[in-house]
Short mmCIF file of C-alpha atoms and ligand atoms in Angstrom, two decimals:
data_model
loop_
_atom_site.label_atom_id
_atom_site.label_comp_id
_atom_site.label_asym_id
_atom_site.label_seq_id
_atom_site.Cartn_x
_atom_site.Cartn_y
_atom_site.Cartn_z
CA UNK A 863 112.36 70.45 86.69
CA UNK A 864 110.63 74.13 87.17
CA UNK A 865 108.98 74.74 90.50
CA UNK A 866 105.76 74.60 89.15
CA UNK A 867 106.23 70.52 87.88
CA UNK A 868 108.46 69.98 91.29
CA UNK A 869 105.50 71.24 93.54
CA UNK A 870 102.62 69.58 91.50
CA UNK A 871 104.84 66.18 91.47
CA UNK A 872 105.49 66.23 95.07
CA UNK A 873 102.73 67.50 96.09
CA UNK A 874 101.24 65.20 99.08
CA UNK A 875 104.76 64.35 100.40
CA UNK A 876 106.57 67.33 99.53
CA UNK A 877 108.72 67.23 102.17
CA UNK A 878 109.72 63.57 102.45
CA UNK A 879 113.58 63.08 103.69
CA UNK A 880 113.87 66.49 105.67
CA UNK A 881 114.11 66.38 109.41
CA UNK A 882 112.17 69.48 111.18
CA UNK A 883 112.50 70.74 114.91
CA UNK A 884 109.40 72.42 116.01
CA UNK A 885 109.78 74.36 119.47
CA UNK A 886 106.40 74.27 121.45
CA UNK A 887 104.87 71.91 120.11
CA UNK A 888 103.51 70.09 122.35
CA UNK A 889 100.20 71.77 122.12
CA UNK A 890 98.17 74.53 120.17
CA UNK A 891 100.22 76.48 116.63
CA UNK A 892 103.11 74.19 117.29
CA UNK A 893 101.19 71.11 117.64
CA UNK A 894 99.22 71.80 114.30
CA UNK A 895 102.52 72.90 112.40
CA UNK A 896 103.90 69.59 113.84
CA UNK A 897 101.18 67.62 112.46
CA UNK A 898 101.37 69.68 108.64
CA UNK A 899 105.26 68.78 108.57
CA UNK A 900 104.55 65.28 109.44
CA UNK A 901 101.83 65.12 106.83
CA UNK A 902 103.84 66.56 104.37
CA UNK A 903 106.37 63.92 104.99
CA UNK A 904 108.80 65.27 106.81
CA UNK A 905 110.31 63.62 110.17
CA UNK A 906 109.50 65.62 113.01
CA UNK A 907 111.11 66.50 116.77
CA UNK A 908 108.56 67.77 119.11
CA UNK A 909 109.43 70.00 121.91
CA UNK A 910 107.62 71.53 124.74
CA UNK A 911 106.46 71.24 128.38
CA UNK A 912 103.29 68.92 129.44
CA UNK A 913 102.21 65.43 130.87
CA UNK A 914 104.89 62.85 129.71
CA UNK A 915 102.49 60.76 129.11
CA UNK A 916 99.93 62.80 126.90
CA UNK A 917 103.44 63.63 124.90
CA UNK A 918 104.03 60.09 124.40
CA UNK A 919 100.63 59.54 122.87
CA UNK A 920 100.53 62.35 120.69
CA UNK A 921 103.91 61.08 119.31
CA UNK A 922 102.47 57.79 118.47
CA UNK A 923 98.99 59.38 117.14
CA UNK A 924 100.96 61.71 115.10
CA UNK A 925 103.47 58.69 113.95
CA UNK A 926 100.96 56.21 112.93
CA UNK A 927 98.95 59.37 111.25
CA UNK A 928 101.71 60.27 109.28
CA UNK A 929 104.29 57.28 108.82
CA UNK A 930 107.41 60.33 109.41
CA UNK A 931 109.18 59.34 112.20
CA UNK A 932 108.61 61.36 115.20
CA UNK A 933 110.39 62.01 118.54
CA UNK A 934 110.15 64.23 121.43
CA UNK A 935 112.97 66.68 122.78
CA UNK A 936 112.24 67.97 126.32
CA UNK A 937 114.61 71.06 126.43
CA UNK A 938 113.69 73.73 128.58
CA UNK A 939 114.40 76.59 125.78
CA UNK A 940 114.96 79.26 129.06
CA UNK A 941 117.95 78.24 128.93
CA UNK A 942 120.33 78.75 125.64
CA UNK A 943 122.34 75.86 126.34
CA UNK A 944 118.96 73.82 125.95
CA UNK A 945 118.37 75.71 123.21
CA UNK A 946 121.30 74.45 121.15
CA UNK A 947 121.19 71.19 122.57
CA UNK A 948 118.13 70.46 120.98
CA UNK A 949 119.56 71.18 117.56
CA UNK A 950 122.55 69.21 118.61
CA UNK A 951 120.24 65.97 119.93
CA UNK A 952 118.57 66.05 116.59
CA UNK A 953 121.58 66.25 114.49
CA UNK A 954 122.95 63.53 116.16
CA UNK A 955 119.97 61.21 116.05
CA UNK A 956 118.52 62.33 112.63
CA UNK A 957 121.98 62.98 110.98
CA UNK A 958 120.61 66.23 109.84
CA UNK A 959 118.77 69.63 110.10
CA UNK A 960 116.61 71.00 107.71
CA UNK A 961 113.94 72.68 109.07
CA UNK A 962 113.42 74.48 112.19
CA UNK A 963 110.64 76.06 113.47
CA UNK A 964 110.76 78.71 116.38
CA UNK A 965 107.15 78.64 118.09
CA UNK A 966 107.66 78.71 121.41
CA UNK A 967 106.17 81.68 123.05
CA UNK A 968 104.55 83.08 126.42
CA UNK A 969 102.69 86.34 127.13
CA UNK A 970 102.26 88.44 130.16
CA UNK A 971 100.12 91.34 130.10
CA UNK A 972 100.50 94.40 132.75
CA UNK A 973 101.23 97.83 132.45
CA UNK A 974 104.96 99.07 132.27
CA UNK A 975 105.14 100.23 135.35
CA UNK A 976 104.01 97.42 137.17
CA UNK A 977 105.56 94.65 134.57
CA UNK A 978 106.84 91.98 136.69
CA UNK A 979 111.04 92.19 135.93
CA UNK A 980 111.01 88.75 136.08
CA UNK A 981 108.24 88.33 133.18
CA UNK A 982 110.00 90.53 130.93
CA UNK A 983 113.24 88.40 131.36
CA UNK A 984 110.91 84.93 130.57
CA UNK A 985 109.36 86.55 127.56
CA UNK A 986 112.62 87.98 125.83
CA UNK A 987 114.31 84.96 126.82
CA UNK A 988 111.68 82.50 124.96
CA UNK A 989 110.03 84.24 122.73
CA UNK A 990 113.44 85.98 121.65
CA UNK A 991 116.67 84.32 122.50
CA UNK A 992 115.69 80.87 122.47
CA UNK A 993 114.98 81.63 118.83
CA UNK A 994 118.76 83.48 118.29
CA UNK A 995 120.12 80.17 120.29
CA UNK A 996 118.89 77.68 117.96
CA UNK A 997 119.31 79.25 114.48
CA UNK A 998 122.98 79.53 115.48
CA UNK A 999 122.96 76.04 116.57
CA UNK A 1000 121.25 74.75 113.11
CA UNK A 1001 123.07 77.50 110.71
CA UNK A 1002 126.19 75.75 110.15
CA UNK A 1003 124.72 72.46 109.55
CA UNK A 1004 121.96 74.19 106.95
CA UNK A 1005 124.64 76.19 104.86
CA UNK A 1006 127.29 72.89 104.99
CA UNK A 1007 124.10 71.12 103.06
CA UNK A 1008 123.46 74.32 101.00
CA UNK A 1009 119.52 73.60 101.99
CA UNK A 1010 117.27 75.32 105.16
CA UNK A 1011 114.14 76.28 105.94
CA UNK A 1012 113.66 78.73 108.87
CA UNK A 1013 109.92 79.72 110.04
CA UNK A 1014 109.91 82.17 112.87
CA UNK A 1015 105.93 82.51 114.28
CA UNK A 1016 105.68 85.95 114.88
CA UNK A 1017 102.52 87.44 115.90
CA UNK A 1018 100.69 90.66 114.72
CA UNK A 1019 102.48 92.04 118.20
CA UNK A 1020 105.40 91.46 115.77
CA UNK A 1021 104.30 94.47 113.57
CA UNK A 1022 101.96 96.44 115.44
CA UNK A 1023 101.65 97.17 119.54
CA UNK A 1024 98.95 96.88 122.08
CA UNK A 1025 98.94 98.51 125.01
CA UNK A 1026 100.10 96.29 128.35
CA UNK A 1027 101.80 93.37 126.59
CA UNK A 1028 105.17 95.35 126.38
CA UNK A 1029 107.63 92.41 126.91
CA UNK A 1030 105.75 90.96 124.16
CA UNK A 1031 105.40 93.22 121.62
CA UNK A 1032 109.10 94.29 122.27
CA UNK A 1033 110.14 90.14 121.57
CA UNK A 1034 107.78 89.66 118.28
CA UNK A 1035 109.57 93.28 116.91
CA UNK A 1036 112.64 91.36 117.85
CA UNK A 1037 112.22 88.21 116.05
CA UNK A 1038 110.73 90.08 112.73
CA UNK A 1039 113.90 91.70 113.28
CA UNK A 1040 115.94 88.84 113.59
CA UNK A 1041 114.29 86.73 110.74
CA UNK A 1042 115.65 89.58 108.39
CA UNK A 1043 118.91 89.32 109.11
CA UNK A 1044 118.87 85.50 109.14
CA UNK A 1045 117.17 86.01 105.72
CA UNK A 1046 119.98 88.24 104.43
CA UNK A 1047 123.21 86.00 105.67
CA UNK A 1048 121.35 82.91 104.30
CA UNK A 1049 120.32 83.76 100.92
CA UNK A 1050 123.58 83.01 99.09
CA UNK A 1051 123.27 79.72 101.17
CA UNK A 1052 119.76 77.94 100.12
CA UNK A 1053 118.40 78.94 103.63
CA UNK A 1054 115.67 81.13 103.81
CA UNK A 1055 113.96 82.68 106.96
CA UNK A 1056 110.38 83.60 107.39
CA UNK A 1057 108.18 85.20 110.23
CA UNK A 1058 104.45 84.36 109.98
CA UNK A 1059 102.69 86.89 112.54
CA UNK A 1060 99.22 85.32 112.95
CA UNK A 1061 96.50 87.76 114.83
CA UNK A 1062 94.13 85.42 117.15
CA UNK A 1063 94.60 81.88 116.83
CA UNK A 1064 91.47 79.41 117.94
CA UNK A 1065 94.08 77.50 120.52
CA UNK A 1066 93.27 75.53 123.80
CA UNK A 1067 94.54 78.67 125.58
CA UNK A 1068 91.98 81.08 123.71
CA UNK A 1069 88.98 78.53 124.29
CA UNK A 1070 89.55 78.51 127.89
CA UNK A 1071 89.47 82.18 128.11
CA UNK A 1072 85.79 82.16 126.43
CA UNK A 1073 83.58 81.07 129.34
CA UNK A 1074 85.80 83.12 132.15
CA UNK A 1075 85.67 86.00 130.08
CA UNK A 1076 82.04 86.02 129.64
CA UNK A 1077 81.16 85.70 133.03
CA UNK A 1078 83.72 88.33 134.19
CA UNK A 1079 81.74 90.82 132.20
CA UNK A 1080 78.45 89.19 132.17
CA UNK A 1081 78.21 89.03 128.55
CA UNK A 1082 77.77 85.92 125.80
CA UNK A 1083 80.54 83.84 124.48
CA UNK A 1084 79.72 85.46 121.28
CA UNK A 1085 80.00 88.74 122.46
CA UNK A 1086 83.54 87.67 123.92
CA UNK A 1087 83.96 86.24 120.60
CA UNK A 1088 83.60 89.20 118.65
CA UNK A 1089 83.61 92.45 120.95
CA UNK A 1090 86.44 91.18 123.34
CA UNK A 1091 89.07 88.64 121.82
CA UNK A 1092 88.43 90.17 118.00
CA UNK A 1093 87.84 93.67 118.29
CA UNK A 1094 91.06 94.44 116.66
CA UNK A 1095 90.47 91.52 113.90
CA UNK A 1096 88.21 92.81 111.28
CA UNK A 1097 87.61 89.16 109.62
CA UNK A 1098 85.90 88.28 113.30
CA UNK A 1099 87.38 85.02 112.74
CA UNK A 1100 90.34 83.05 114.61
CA UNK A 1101 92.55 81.92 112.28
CA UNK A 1102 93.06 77.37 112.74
CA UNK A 1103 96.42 76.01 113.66
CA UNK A 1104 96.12 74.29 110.35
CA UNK A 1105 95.89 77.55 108.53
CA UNK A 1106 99.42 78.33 110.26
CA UNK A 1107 100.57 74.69 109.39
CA UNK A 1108 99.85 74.60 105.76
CA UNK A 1109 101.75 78.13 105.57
CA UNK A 1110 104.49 76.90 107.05
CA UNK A 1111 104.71 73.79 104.48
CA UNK A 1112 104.18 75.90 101.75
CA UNK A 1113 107.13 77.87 102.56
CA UNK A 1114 109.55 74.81 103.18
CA UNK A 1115 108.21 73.49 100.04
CA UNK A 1116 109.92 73.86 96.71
CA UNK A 1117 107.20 76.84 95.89
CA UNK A 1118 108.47 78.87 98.98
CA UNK A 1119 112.45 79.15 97.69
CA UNK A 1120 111.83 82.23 96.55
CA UNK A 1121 110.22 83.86 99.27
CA UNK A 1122 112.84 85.24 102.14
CA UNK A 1123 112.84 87.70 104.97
CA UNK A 1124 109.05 88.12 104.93
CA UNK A 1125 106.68 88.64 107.76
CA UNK A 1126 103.40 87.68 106.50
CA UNK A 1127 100.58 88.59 108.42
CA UNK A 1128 97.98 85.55 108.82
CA UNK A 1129 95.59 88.07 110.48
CA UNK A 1130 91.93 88.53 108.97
CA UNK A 1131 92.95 92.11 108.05
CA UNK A 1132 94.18 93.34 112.04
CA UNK A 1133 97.76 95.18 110.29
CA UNK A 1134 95.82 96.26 107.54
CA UNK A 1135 94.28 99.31 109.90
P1 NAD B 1416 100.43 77.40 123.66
O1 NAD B 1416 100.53 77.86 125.08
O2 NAD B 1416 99.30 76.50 123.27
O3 NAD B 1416 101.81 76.70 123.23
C1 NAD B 1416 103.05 77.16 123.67
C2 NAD B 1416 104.03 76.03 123.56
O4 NAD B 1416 105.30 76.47 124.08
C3 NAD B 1416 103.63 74.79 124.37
O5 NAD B 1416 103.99 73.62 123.67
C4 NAD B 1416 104.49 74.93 125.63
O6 NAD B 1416 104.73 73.70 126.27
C5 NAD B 1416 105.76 75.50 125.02
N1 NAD B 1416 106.64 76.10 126.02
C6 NAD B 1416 106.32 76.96 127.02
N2 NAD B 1416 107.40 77.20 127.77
C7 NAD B 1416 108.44 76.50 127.24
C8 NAD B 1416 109.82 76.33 127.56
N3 NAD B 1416 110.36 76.96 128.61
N4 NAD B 1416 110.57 75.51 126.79
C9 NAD B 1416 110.04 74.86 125.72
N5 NAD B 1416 108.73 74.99 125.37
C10 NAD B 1416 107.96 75.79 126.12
O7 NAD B 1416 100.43 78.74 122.80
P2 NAD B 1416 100.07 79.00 121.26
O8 NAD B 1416 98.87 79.87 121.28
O9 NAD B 1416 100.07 77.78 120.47
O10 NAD B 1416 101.32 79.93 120.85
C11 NAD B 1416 102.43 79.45 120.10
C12 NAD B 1416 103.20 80.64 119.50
O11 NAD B 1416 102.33 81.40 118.67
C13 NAD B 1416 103.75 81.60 120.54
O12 NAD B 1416 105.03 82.08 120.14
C14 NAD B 1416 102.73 82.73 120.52
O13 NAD B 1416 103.31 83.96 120.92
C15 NAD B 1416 102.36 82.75 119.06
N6 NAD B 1416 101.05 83.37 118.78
C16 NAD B 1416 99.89 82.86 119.29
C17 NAD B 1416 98.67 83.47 118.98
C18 NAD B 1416 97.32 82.92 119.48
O14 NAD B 1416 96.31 83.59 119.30
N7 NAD B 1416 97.26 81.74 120.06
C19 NAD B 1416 98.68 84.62 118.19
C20 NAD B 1416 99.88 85.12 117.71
C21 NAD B 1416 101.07 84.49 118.00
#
């Protein structure tokens, strides 16, 4: 079967049968890549922090939505052994690994000289490590079933800097980085490895930002909208978490094989500058 007839055919559940680990997910990009997997068919293990409770309801919301089974992992991705333990937990309740997304992320922003030691160890250690930790966790399993998908989100920080968000900036270089090399040892091995760098995001943590920014600097929401928050986005428009989550489908789908080592930019034009 070409990919064309493979895509088309499969097309609503086109990942049925694979098992996918998303990291963060318990809210915002994660949550909506969660959901697209599900859709798509695919079994999913959440992962984050949050209210045990809310988790437990979005697990049943998003199993009943999607008929995928769906469970939650609580690791604490600070620390590598949690890291690899959640790829181990899933292997051993799931059987198998196929696709593993690395979403979990924080931010600080300061300038250098007053960047808080402690942040920069946080952000390199989750934005960056947990990521190394749990591709070399899932690798062997992957390449043993000749099949893996691995979607890295990035950020535009990932190919370009701003000012004050060094940490940051220096962990999205890092996992573009990374994603390429994954991308190279895998090829031979039907696993590919992708970085999607998305520019502003419309996530809980943006909206709340809206009304404290505007009265900070005594200006409208849609001035924060446009002249703060997307100054550097030339679209003026936050990308949706199901933008990111249909991307991230499309390349664990039969249609992405081909496509390994990228960093695509999902970011109204920002890199393009
Ligand atoms: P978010 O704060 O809504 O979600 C972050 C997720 O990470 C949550 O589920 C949180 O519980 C989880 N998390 C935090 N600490 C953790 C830990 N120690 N162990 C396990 N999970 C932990 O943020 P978001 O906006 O959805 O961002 C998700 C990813 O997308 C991040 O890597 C971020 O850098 C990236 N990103 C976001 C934007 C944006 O505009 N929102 C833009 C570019 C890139």
């Amino acid at each position: 079967m070409n990919v064309h007839a493979q895509f088309l055919g499969q097309s609503e559940r086109v990942l049925a049968g694979k098992v996918a680990i998303v990291t963060g997910s318990t809210s915002g990009i994660g949550l909506g890549i969660a959901r697209k997997l599900a859709e798509a068919g695919a079994d999913v293990v959440l992962n984050g922090l949050g209210d045990a409770n809310q988790i437990e309801r979005t697990c049943t919301e998003l199993a009943e939505h999607s008929g995928t089974r769906i469970s939650y992992n609580g690791a604490n991705l600070m620390v590598s052994a949690d890291a690899r333990a959640l790829v181990e937990q899933t292997i051993a309740a799931f059987g198998r690994v196929d696709i593993l997304v690395n979403n979990a992320g924080i931010q600080h922003v300061s300038p250098v000289e007053s960047f808080p030691e402690d942040k920069w160890d946080a952000i390199l250690a989750l934005n960056l490590s947990a990521a190394f930790h749990a591709i070399k966790a899932a690798y062997g399993p992957m390449k043993a079933a000749g099949w893996g998908r691995i979607v890295n989100i990035a950020s535009a920080h990932g190919l370009v800097a701003s000012p004050f968000k060094s940490a940051y900036v220096a962990a999205k270089h890092g996992i573009v980085g990374l994603t390429k090399t994954i991308a190279l040892e895998g090829a031979e091995h039907g696993i590919t490895c992708n970085a999607i760098c998305p520019g502003y995001v419309w996530t809980p943590l943006v909206e709340n930002q809206i009304d404290d920014t505007a009265r900070a600097r005594n200006i409208s929401r849609e001035q924060v909208i446009r002249d703060v928050l997307l100054a550097a986005q030339p679209n003026k428009r936050f990308a949706d978490v199901d933008e990111l989550g249909a991307l991230t489908v499309f390349l664990c789908s039969p249609a992405g094989q081909g496509m390994t080592g990228t960093a695509l930019p999902v970011d109204g034009g920002w890199t393009a500058h």
